[in-house]
Coordinates of C-alpha atoms in Angstrom, one line a residue:
Chain G
M1 CA 0.0 0.0 0.0
I2 CA 1.5 3.2 -1.1
K3 CA 1.1 6.0 1.5
E4 CA -0.3 9.1 -0.1
K5 CA 1.5 12.4 -0.1
N6 CA 0.7 15.2 2.2
N7 CA -1.8 13.1 4.1
S8 CA -0.6 13.9 7.6
I9 CA -1.5 17.6 7.3
K10 CA -5.2 18.2 7.2
T11 CA -6.1 19.7 3.9
T12 CA -8.3 22.7 4.5
T13 CA -11.4 23.3 2.5
A14 CA -9.9 26.5 1.1
V15 CA -7.0 24.5 -0.4
K16 CA -9.4 22.0 -1.9
V17 CA -11.7 24.7 -3.4
F18 CA -8.6 26.5 -4.8
T19 CA -7.3 23.2 -6.3
F20 CA -10.6 22.2 -8.0
V21 CA -11.4 25.7 -9.3
I22 CA -8.0 25.8 -11.0
L23 CA -8.2 22.3 -12.3
F24 CA -11.7 22.7 -13.6
A25 CA -10.8 25.9 -15.3
A26 CA -7.8 24.2 -16.9
V27 CA -10.0 21.4 -18.2
F28 CA -12.6 23.8 -19.5
V29 CA -10.0 26.0 -21.3
S30 CA -8.4 22.9 -22.8
L31 CA -11.6 21.4 -24.1
Y32 CA -13.7 24.3 -25.0
P33 CA -12.0 25.1 -28.3
F34 CA -12.6 21.5 -29.4
Y35 CA -16.3 21.9 -28.6
Q36 CA -16.4 25.2 -30.5
M37 CA -14.7 23.5 -33.5
F38 CA -17.2 20.6 -33.6
V39 CA -20.2 22.8 -33.0
S40 CA -19.1 25.4 -35.6
S41 CA -18.8 22.7 -38.2
T42 CA -22.6 22.2 -38.1
L43 CA -23.3 26.0 -38.4
K44 CA -23.7 28.5 -41.2
T45 CA -21.0 31.1 -41.2
G46 CA -23.6 33.7 -40.4
E47 CA -24.6 31.8 -37.3
I48 CA -20.9 31.6 -36.2
L49 CA -20.2 35.3 -36.8
K50 CA -22.9 36.9 -34.7
I51 CA -23.4 38.3 -31.3
P52 CA -23.8 36.3 -29.1
P53 CA -21.9 33.5 -30.8
T54 CA -24.0 30.3 -31.3
M55 CA -22.8 27.7 -28.9
S56 CA -25.2 24.8 -29.7
P57 CA -25.1 22.5 -32.8
G58 CA -27.0 23.6 -35.9
S59 CA -28.2 21.9 -39.1
N60 CA -25.7 23.1 -41.7
L61 CA -23.3 20.1 -41.6
A62 CA -24.3 18.7 -45.0
M63 CA -24.0 22.1 -46.7
N64 CA -20.6 22.7 -45.1
L65 CA -19.5 19.3 -46.3
K66 CA -20.6 20.1 -49.8
N67 CA -18.8 23.5 -49.8
L68 CA -15.7 21.8 -48.4
K69 CA -15.8 19.2 -51.2
D70 CA -16.0 22.0 -53.8
K71 CA -12.9 23.6 -52.5
I72 CA -10.7 20.7 -51.7
N73 CA -10.8 17.0 -52.6
I74 CA -11.3 15.9 -49.0
G75 CA -11.1 12.2 -49.7
R76 CA -7.8 12.6 -51.5
V77 CA -6.4 14.8 -48.8
M78 CA -7.4 12.3 -46.2
L79 CA -5.7 9.5 -48.2
N80 CA -2.6 11.6 -48.7
S81 CA -2.4 12.3 -44.9
I82 CA -3.0 8.7 -44.0
F83 CA -0.4 7.5 -46.5
V84 CA 2.3 9.9 -45.5
A85 CA 1.8 9.5 -41.7
T86 CA 1.5 5.7 -41.9
V87 CA 4.5 5.0 -44.1
Y88 CA 6.6 7.5 -42.1
T89 CA 5.6 5.9 -38.8
F90 CA 6.3 2.4 -40.0
L91 CA 9.7 3.2 -41.5
T92 CA 10.8 5.4 -38.6
L93 CA 9.9 2.6 -36.0
I94 CA 12.0 0.1 -37.9
I95 CA 15.2 2.2 -38.3
N96 CA 14.9 3.9 -34.8
S97 CA 14.5 0.6 -33.0
L98 CA 17.4 -0.9 -34.9
A99 CA 19.6 2.1 -34.0
G100 CA 18.3 2.2 -30.4
Y101 CA 19.2 -1.5 -30.0
A102 CA 22.7 -1.1 -31.4
L103 CA 23.4 2.0 -29.2
A104 CA 22.0 0.4 -26.1
K105 CA 23.2 -3.2 -26.2
F106 CA 26.4 -3.3 -28.1
D107 CA 29.8 -2.0 -27.2
F108 CA 31.6 -0.9 -30.4
K109 CA 34.0 1.6 -31.7
G110 CA 32.4 5.0 -32.4
R111 CA 29.3 4.3 -30.3
N112 CA 29.6 7.4 -28.2
I113 CA 30.5 9.8 -31.0
I114 CA 27.5 8.5 -33.1
F115 CA 25.1 8.9 -30.2
V116 CA 26.4 12.4 -29.3
L117 CA 26.2 13.5 -33.0
I118 CA 22.6 12.2 -33.3
M119 CA 21.5 13.9 -30.1
G120 CA 23.2 17.1 -31.1
T121 CA 20.9 17.4 -34.1
M122 CA 18.0 17.9 -31.8
M123 CA 19.3 21.4 -31.2
I124 CA 19.3 22.3 -34.9
P125 CA 16.1 24.0 -36.0
A126 CA 14.4 22.3 -38.9
Q127 CA 14.5 25.6 -40.8
V128 CA 18.2 25.3 -41.2
L129 CA 17.7 22.2 -43.3
Y130 CA 14.9 23.5 -45.6
I131 CA 16.9 25.5 -48.1
P132 CA 19.5 22.8 -49.0
Q133 CA 16.9 20.1 -48.7
F134 CA 14.6 22.0 -51.1
T135 CA 17.4 22.4 -53.6
M136 CA 18.3 18.7 -53.2
M137 CA 14.7 17.5 -53.6
T138 CA 14.3 19.6 -56.8
S139 CA 17.5 18.3 -58.4
I140 CA 16.7 14.7 -57.7
G141 CA 13.2 15.1 -58.9
W142 CA 11.5 14.5 -55.5
A143 CA 9.7 17.9 -55.4
N144 CA 6.0 17.5 -54.9
K145 CA 6.4 13.8 -54.1
F146 CA 5.4 12.1 -50.8
R147 CA 8.9 10.6 -50.4
A148 CA 10.2 14.2 -50.1
V149 CA 8.0 14.6 -47.0
I150 CA 8.6 11.1 -45.6
V151 CA 12.3 10.4 -46.1
P152 CA 14.1 13.5 -44.7
A153 CA 11.9 13.3 -41.6
L154 CA 13.3 9.8 -40.9
A155 CA 16.3 11.5 -39.3
N156 CA 14.5 11.5 -36.0
A157 CA 16.8 11.9 -33.0
F158 CA 14.0 11.8 -30.5
G159 CA 12.9 8.4 -31.7
I160 CA 16.4 7.0 -31.5
F161 CA 16.8 8.4 -28.0
L162 CA 13.5 7.0 -26.8
M163 CA 14.1 3.5 -28.2
R164 CA 17.6 3.5 -26.7
Q165 CA 16.3 4.5 -23.3
N166 CA 13.8 1.6 -23.4
M167 CA 16.3 -0.9 -24.8
M168 CA 18.8 -0.1 -22.0
S169 CA 16.6 -1.8 -19.4
F170 CA 16.1 -4.9 -21.4
P171 CA 18.1 -7.7 -19.7
T172 CA 21.4 -8.4 -21.5
S173 CA 21.4 -12.0 -20.1
L174 CA 18.4 -12.9 -22.3
I175 CA 20.3 -11.7 -25.4
E176 CA 23.4 -13.7 -24.4
S177 CA 21.5 -16.9 -23.8
A178 CA 19.8 -16.5 -27.1
R179 CA 23.3 -16.3 -28.7
I180 CA 24.3 -19.5 -27.0
D181 CA 21.1 -21.1 -28.3
G182 CA 22.4 -20.3 -31.8
Y183 CA 20.1 -17.4 -32.7
S184 CA 21.5 -15.1 -35.3
E185 CA 21.9 -11.4 -34.4
L186 CA 19.0 -10.4 -36.6
S187 CA 16.6 -13.0 -35.1
I188 CA 17.6 -12.0 -31.6
F189 CA 16.5 -8.5 -32.4
L190 CA 13.3 -9.5 -34.2
R191 CA 12.2 -12.4 -32.0
I192 CA 13.6 -11.7 -28.6
V193 CA 14.0 -7.9 -28.2
L194 CA 11.4 -6.4 -30.4
P195 CA 8.4 -8.3 -29.0
N196 CA 9.3 -6.9 -25.5
M197 CA 9.4 -3.3 -26.9
K198 CA 5.7 -3.1 -27.8
P199 CA 4.8 -0.4 -25.2
A200 CA 7.7 1.8 -26.4
L201 CA 7.0 1.1 -30.0
G202 CA 3.3 1.9 -29.5
A203 CA 4.0 5.2 -27.8
L204 CA 6.6 6.3 -30.3
G205 CA 4.4 5.1 -33.2
I206 CA 1.5 7.3 -32.0
Y207 CA 3.8 10.2 -31.4
N208 CA 5.3 9.9 -34.8
F209 CA 2.0 9.5 -36.5
M210 CA 0.6 12.6 -34.8
S211 CA 3.6 14.7 -35.5
Q212 CA 3.6 13.8 -39.2
W213 CA -0.2 14.2 -39.4
G214 CA 0.2 17.8 -38.2
N215 CA 3.4 18.6 -40.0
F216 CA 3.0 21.9 -41.8
M217 CA 6.0 24.0 -42.8
W218 CA 7.9 21.4 -44.8
P219 CA 4.9 20.0 -46.7
L220 CA 3.9 23.5 -47.5
I221 CA 7.3 24.1 -49.1
I222 CA 7.7 20.9 -51.0
L223 CA 4.1 19.9 -52.0
S224 CA 2.9 22.3 -54.7
T225 CA -0.2 20.8 -56.3
K226 CA -3.6 20.4 -54.7
D227 CA -3.8 16.6 -55.4
M228 CA -0.7 16.1 -53.2
Y229 CA -1.8 18.3 -50.2
T230 CA -1.9 16.8 -46.7
F231 CA -4.5 18.1 -44.2
P232 CA -2.6 21.0 -42.7
V233 CA -1.6 22.4 -46.2
A234 CA -5.1 22.0 -47.5
L235 CA -6.7 23.6 -44.5
A236 CA -4.3 26.5 -44.7
S237 CA -5.2 27.0 -48.4
L238 CA -8.9 27.3 -47.3
D239 CA -7.9 30.1 -45.0
G240 CA -6.2 31.9 -47.8
L241 CA -9.5 32.3 -49.7
M242 CA -11.1 35.8 -50.0
Y243 CA -14.4 34.9 -48.4
K244 CA -13.8 33.0 -45.2
D245 CA -16.5 30.3 -44.8
Y246 CA -15.9 29.5 -41.1
G247 CA -18.5 26.7 -41.0
M248 CA -16.7 24.9 -43.9
M249 CA -13.2 25.6 -42.4
M250 CA -14.2 24.3 -39.0
L251 CA -15.6 21.1 -40.6
G252 CA -12.3 20.7 -42.4
A253 CA -10.5 21.2 -39.1
S254 CA -12.8 18.7 -37.3
I255 CA -12.3 16.0 -40.0
S256 CA -8.5 16.4 -39.7
T257 CA -8.7 16.3 -35.9
I258 CA -11.0 13.3 -35.4
P259 CA -8.5 10.5 -36.5
V260 CA -5.7 11.6 -34.1
L261 CA -8.3 12.4 -31.4
V262 CA -9.7 8.9 -31.5
M263 CA -6.2 7.4 -31.6
F264 CA -5.1 9.4 -28.6
L265 CA -8.2 8.6 -26.5
L266 CA -7.9 4.9 -27.3
F267 CA -4.2 4.7 -26.4
Q268 CA -3.7 7.7 -24.1
K269 CA -2.5 5.7 -21.1
Q270 CA 0.1 3.7 -23.0
F271 CA 1.0 6.8 -25.0
I272 CA 1.7 9.1 -22.0
A273 CA 3.3 6.3 -20.0
G274 CA 5.5 5.3 -22.9
L275 CA 6.7 8.8 -23.5
M276 CA 7.5 9.4 -19.9
G277 CA 9.3 6.1 -19.5
G278 CA 6.6 4.5 -17.4
A279 CA 6.8 7.2 -14.8
I280 CA 3.1 8.0 -14.7
K281 CA 1.1 6.5 -11.9
E282 CA -2.6 6.6 -11.2
Chain A
M1 CA 42.5 -29.7 -63.9
Y2 CA 43.6 -26.1 -63.6
L3 CA 40.1 -24.9 -64.3
W4 CA 38.6 -27.1 -61.7
R5 CA 41.1 -26.0 -59.0
D6 CA 40.4 -22.4 -60.0
L7 CA 36.8 -22.8 -59.5
G8 CA 37.4 -24.5 -56.2
D9 CA 39.6 -21.6 -55.1
R10 CA 36.9 -19.2 -56.0
G11 CA 34.4 -21.2 -54.1
V12 CA 36.5 -20.8 -51.0
N13 CA 36.9 -17.1 -51.6
M14 CA 33.2 -16.7 -52.0
K15 CA 32.7 -18.5 -48.7
E16 CA 35.2 -16.2 -47.1
I17 CA 33.4 -13.1 -48.4
F18 CA 30.1 -14.5 -47.4
R19 CA 31.4 -15.1 -43.9
Q20 CA 32.6 -11.6 -43.6
V21 CA 29.4 -9.9 -44.8
K22 CA 27.3 -12.1 -42.6
I23 CA 25.9 -10.4 -39.5
N24 CA 27.8 -11.5 -36.4
Q25 CA 28.1 -10.1 -32.9
K26 CA 31.0 -7.8 -33.9
N27 CA 29.6 -6.1 -36.9
A28 CA 25.9 -6.3 -36.0
P29 CA 25.7 -2.7 -34.5
Y30 CA 27.1 -1.2 -37.7
Y31 CA 24.6 -3.1 -39.8
F32 CA 21.8 -1.9 -37.4
L33 CA 23.0 1.7 -37.5
T34 CA 23.5 1.8 -41.3
P35 CA 20.0 3.1 -42.3
V36 CA 20.2 5.8 -39.6
I37 CA 23.7 6.8 -40.5
I38 CA 22.8 7.1 -44.2
I39 CA 19.6 9.1 -43.6
F40 CA 21.4 11.4 -41.1
A41 CA 24.3 12.0 -43.4
I42 CA 22.2 12.9 -46.4
F43 CA 19.3 14.7 -44.8
M44 CA 20.8 16.2 -41.7
I45 CA 24.6 16.6 -41.7
Y46 CA 24.9 17.5 -45.4
P47 CA 22.1 20.2 -45.2
I48 CA 23.6 21.6 -42.0
A49 CA 27.0 22.0 -43.6
K50 CA 25.5 23.2 -47.0
S51 CA 23.4 25.8 -45.2
F52 CA 26.4 27.2 -43.5
I53 CA 28.3 27.5 -46.8
L54 CA 25.3 29.0 -48.5
S55 CA 25.1 31.7 -45.8
F56 CA 28.2 33.2 -47.4
Y57 CA 26.7 33.3 -50.9
E58 CA 24.1 35.4 -52.6
F59 CA 21.6 33.7 -54.9
K60 CA 20.7 35.9 -57.8
A61 CA 19.2 35.0 -61.2
G62 CA 19.9 31.3 -60.6
E63 CA 23.6 31.8 -59.8
Y64 CA 25.4 31.8 -56.5
S65 CA 28.1 34.3 -55.9
F66 CA 30.4 34.5 -52.9
V67 CA 29.7 37.5 -50.7
G68 CA 31.7 36.7 -47.5
I69 CA 29.9 37.8 -44.4
G70 CA 27.8 40.1 -46.5
N71 CA 24.5 38.3 -45.6
Y72 CA 25.3 38.6 -41.9
T73 CA 26.2 42.3 -42.1
N74 CA 23.0 42.9 -44.1
L75 CA 21.0 41.2 -41.4
V76 CA 22.3 43.6 -38.8
K77 CA 20.9 46.4 -40.9
D78 CA 17.7 44.7 -41.8
N79 CA 14.8 46.3 -39.9
I80 CA 12.3 43.4 -40.6
F81 CA 14.9 41.0 -39.2
K82 CA 15.4 43.1 -36.1
K83 CA 11.6 43.2 -35.7
A84 CA 11.4 39.4 -36.1
L85 CA 14.2 38.9 -33.6
F86 CA 12.6 41.3 -31.1
N87 CA 9.2 39.6 -31.4
T88 CA 10.7 36.2 -31.0
L89 CA 12.5 37.3 -27.9
I90 CA 9.4 38.9 -26.5
Y91 CA 7.5 35.6 -27.0
L92 CA 10.4 33.8 -25.2
V93 CA 10.7 36.2 -22.2
F94 CA 6.9 36.3 -21.5
Q95 CA 5.5 33.1 -22.7
V96 CA 8.0 30.4 -21.6
P97 CA 8.1 31.4 -17.9
V98 CA 4.3 31.8 -17.7
M99 CA 3.8 28.4 -19.3
V100 CA 6.4 26.7 -17.1
F101 CA 4.9 28.2 -14.0
L102 CA 1.3 27.2 -15.1
S103 CA 2.3 23.6 -15.9
L104 CA 4.1 23.2 -12.6
L105 CA 1.1 24.6 -10.7
L106 CA -1.3 22.3 -12.6
A107 CA 0.9 19.2 -12.1
Y108 CA 1.3 20.0 -8.4
L109 CA -2.4 20.3 -7.9
M110 CA -3.1 17.1 -9.9
D111 CA -0.6 15.3 -7.7
Q112 CA -2.5 16.1 -4.5
S113 CA -3.8 12.9 -2.9
F114 CA -7.4 14.3 -2.5
V115 CA -7.7 14.8 -6.3
K116 CA -9.3 11.6 -7.7
W117 CA -9.6 10.6 -11.3
K118 CA -6.3 12.1 -12.2
A119 CA -6.4 10.5 -15.6
I120 CA -9.3 12.7 -16.6
Y121 CA -7.4 15.9 -15.8
R122 CA -4.3 14.6 -17.4
V123 CA -5.9 13.6 -20.7
S124 CA -8.0 16.8 -20.9
V125 CA -5.1 19.2 -20.5
F126 CA -2.9 17.0 -22.9
L127 CA -5.5 17.1 -25.7
P128 CA -4.4 20.5 -27.1
A129 CA -1.0 19.1 -27.8
I130 CA -2.4 16.5 -30.3
T131 CA -4.3 18.9 -32.5
S132 CA -2.7 19.9 -35.7
L133 CA -1.2 23.4 -35.5
V134 CA -3.3 24.5 -38.5
A135 CA -6.6 23.3 -37.0
Y136 CA -6.0 25.0 -33.7
S137 CA -4.8 28.2 -35.3
L138 CA -8.1 28.3 -37.2
I139 CA -10.1 27.8 -34.0
F140 CA -8.2 30.6 -32.3
K141 CA -8.7 32.9 -35.2
L142 CA -12.4 32.4 -34.7
L143 CA -12.4 32.7 -30.9
L144 CA -10.2 35.9 -31.1
N145 CA -12.3 37.5 -33.9
S146 CA -12.6 41.1 -32.8
E147 CA -16.3 41.5 -33.9
Y148 CA -17.8 38.1 -33.3
G149 CA -15.3 36.1 -31.3
L150 CA -16.3 34.5 -28.0
I151 CA -13.5 36.1 -26.1
N152 CA -14.6 39.6 -26.9
F153 CA -18.2 38.6 -26.2
L154 CA -17.2 37.5 -22.7
I155 CA -15.2 40.7 -22.2
G156 CA -18.3 42.6 -23.3
L157 CA -20.4 40.8 -20.7
F158 CA -18.3 42.4 -18.0
G159 CA -18.9 45.8 -19.6
F160 CA -15.5 46.3 -21.2
D161 CA -14.7 47.1 -24.8
G162 CA -13.6 44.3 -27.0
V163 CA -10.0 44.0 -27.9
N164 CA -8.7 44.0 -31.5
W165 CA -6.9 40.8 -30.8
L166 CA -5.3 40.0 -34.1
G167 CA -5.0 43.6 -35.4
G168 CA -3.2 45.5 -32.6
N169 CA 0.5 45.8 -32.2
I170 CA 0.6 44.4 -28.7
S171 CA -2.7 42.5 -28.6
A172 CA -1.6 40.4 -31.6
K173 CA 1.5 39.4 -29.8
I174 CA -0.6 38.4 -26.8
S175 CA -2.9 36.4 -29.0
I176 CA 0.0 34.4 -30.4
M177 CA 1.2 33.8 -26.8
L178 CA -2.2 32.7 -25.7
A179 CA -2.4 30.2 -28.5
I180 CA 1.0 28.7 -27.8
T181 CA 0.3 28.6 -24.1
W182 CA -3.0 26.8 -24.7
R183 CA -1.3 24.2 -26.9
W184 CA 1.8 23.4 -24.8
T185 CA 0.9 23.9 -21.2
G186 CA -0.8 20.5 -20.9
Y187 CA 2.1 18.7 -22.5
N188 CA 4.5 20.2 -20.0
T189 CA 2.1 19.5 -17.2
V190 CA 2.2 15.8 -18.0
I191 CA 6.0 15.8 -18.0
M192 CA 6.1 17.7 -14.6
L193 CA 3.5 15.3 -13.2
A194 CA 5.8 12.4 -14.0
G195 CA 8.6 14.2 -12.2
L196 CA 6.5 14.9 -9.1
Q197 CA 5.4 11.3 -8.9
N198 CA 9.0 10.2 -9.0
I199 CA 9.8 12.0 -5.8
P200 CA 9.9 9.3 -3.1
N201 CA 7.2 9.6 -0.5
E202 CA 9.6 8.9 2.3
I203 CA 11.1 12.4 2.0
Y204 CA 7.7 14.0 2.5
E205 CA 7.0 11.7 5.4
A206 CA 10.2 12.6 7.1
A207 CA 9.3 16.3 6.6
D208 CA 5.9 15.6 8.2
I209 CA 7.6 14.2 11.2
D210 CA 9.7 17.3 11.5
G211 CA 6.4 19.3 11.3
A212 CA 7.0 21.0 8.0
N213 CA 3.9 22.7 6.5
R214 CA 2.7 22.5 2.9
I215 CA 4.6 25.6 1.7
Q216 CA 7.8 24.6 3.4
K217 CA 7.6 21.2 1.8
F218 CA 7.0 22.7 -1.6
F219 CA 10.1 24.9 -1.5
K220 CA 12.4 22.6 0.4
I221 CA 11.5 19.2 -1.2
T222 CA 9.4 19.6 -4.4
M223 CA 11.2 22.4 -6.0
P224 CA 14.8 21.1 -5.6
N225 CA 13.7 17.6 -6.8
M226 CA 11.9 19.1 -9.8
K227 CA 14.8 21.2 -10.9
P228 CA 16.0 18.9 -13.7
I229 CA 12.5 18.5 -15.1
I230 CA 11.8 22.3 -14.9
L231 CA 15.1 22.8 -16.7
F232 CA 14.1 20.3 -19.4
S233 CA 10.8 22.0 -19.9
A234 CA 12.4 25.4 -20.1
I235 CA 15.0 24.3 -22.6
T236 CA 12.6 22.4 -24.9
S237 CA 10.1 25.3 -24.7
T238 CA 12.8 27.8 -25.6
I239 CA 13.9 25.8 -28.6
G240 CA 10.3 25.5 -29.7
T241 CA 9.6 29.2 -29.3
L242 CA 12.7 30.2 -31.2
Q243 CA 11.5 28.1 -34.1
L244 CA 8.0 29.4 -33.9
F245 CA 6.4 29.5 -37.4
D246 CA 2.9 28.0 -37.7
E247 CA 1.0 30.2 -35.3
P248 CA 2.0 33.6 -36.6
Y249 CA 1.8 32.3 -40.2
I250 CA -1.8 31.3 -39.8
L251 CA -3.2 33.5 -37.0
T252 CA -1.8 36.9 -38.1
N253 CA 0.5 36.2 -41.1
G254 CA 3.1 38.1 -39.2
G255 CA 1.0 41.2 -39.1
P256 CA -0.2 43.8 -38.4
D257 CA 2.8 45.4 -40.1
G258 CA 5.3 42.9 -38.9
A259 CA 4.2 43.1 -35.2
T260 CA 4.1 39.3 -34.8
I261 CA 6.6 38.1 -37.4
T262 CA 9.1 35.6 -36.1
V263 CA 12.6 34.7 -37.2
A264 CA 11.5 31.4 -38.6
Q265 CA 8.7 33.1 -40.5
Y266 CA 11.1 35.7 -41.9
L267 CA 13.4 32.9 -42.9
Y268 CA 10.5 31.3 -44.8
N269 CA 9.6 34.5 -46.5
S270 CA 13.2 35.3 -47.5
G271 CA 13.9 31.8 -48.8
F272 CA 10.7 30.7 -50.4
R273 CA 8.9 34.0 -51.2
Y274 CA 11.8 36.2 -52.2
I275 CA 14.1 33.2 -53.2
K276 CA 17.0 34.7 -51.3
F277 CA 18.5 31.3 -50.4
G278 CA 21.9 32.6 -49.1
Y279 CA 20.1 35.3 -46.9
A280 CA 17.7 32.7 -45.5
A281 CA 20.6 30.4 -44.7
A282 CA 22.3 33.2 -42.8
I283 CA 19.1 33.7 -40.8
S284 CA 19.0 30.0 -40.0
Y285 CA 22.5 30.2 -38.6
V286 CA 21.5 33.1 -36.4
L287 CA 18.8 30.8 -35.1
V288 CA 21.3 28.0 -34.4
A289 CA 23.6 30.4 -32.5
L290 CA 20.7 31.7 -30.5
I291 CA 19.4 28.3 -29.6
A292 CA 22.9 27.1 -28.6
L293 CA 23.5 30.2 -26.6
L294 CA 20.2 30.2 -24.7
S295 CA 20.3 26.4 -24.0
Y296 CA 23.8 26.8 -22.7
V297 CA 22.8 29.7 -20.4
Q298 CA 19.7 27.9 -19.1
F299 CA 21.8 24.8 -18.5
K300 CA 24.5 26.7 -16.6
V301 CA 21.9 28.6 -14.5
G302 CA 20.2 25.3 -13.6
E303 CA 23.5 23.8 -12.7
K304 CA 24.6 26.7 -10.5
E305 CA 21.4 26.8 -8.5
S306 CA 21.5 23.1 -7.7

């Protein structure tokens, strides 16, 4: 039985009231914009832009969807986003866990320098890379291709760091006895180590999926035609129109948010725990 | 005969080569690191070096010409750049401390033993961090709308005049900071909460026996133990703020009249609107220097105090 913190000092009512007022306010402020977004996607722009603002659902959802479809090919954008985020997540999990395993469980020449170099790149703002990457992509014919969004982002220091941290605590004795049993190095990794890394892989996978799903600046630079747009770029293009149809824009924002929202709510516990190295307790 | 022996020899050689390229315990880490090394070399190390070289060149009419430190000296004289730098530092100085304080406060309150259903609070405040930047910027544009936005409506209920949130010199900066704070406070709260839960209960119990009150315990136990986590939050938030791009791009487009433009946004404009690649590369290296400097200072300050 874990003894609870601060239990010996009587918590006064004032402290409790203060605590809950602050916490409820934080929850309200965090969630209200989502509510507003979903509600607005069912309203006419005239209902949104009025005093007082409409705060309950309306009946304009179908019309907003029709307008949205006129402006952007929502099905195509959805497929583009899913494709880019899924392929990116899958590839980055493979190469990050391989690298994390090598850095955590092998003693070899150059290990520290490789690790320090990789970690050092976390300090480099992505904007530094954009000009040379843009020139490179154009010259190798990758401009306006999904691989231009996916491949450079695979240089993901955070993922390598996270996998390495998780691999460190994997018992070395298990790896050694598998070697004695005649397992090859690759099958030790695939059949012994990787199956035990599911929580970390899950957390990193969700994290990578979400970050690629919301990725904006680089796709904005490198994707130039409408049929290649991912959600953030397509949404931003709606905002650039002369007449701002907020009902339609909020519907677009809602559609782009729902997949990651559902994913997060389903896996939130594993996700947060995985990212914090299992430090979260109930 | 000769032919046969030759083939045999080759067979042995092939076997030898095969044995050497086969993954064994010695070479396995290099094999496992190969994809990462190739990707980092091409898409990270090369662009970092290339950008540095480009920052000494001017790109005009499809040709690069060497200008020495010309781009850097031009930056010093560039008023828009100075404005962007000033704005970015304003965001940094006001937004990061407020957010770190807020997230520590929220985490501390959530950690109290009388607060049940911690998961609900945790998930709720974390949600803003998962929305795509573009989606949330659009929502904030609506909430902050000066004529019809909810925030001005609420201000009006209290009998005050509405604020021109996205159109005023100072208010537009505040709007950007409000938006970033909304998005990232919960994320930092969750990190802080993990740190708070890692402080062993025994220390608190010992303090209870010594008769320490809540405030004493906070400053004598909680704060010193949380220092590394607070430092981590401060450094990552600083790096994030220095690279700020999406919010001003969508909320205000850098306006009104450059009041909210950030260094990253000016870099984007220089490079991809005005096609001044060398100039943009120089801006990016000013960013690198700033990030390195500020992270170093924060790290040193954190080290000194503990």
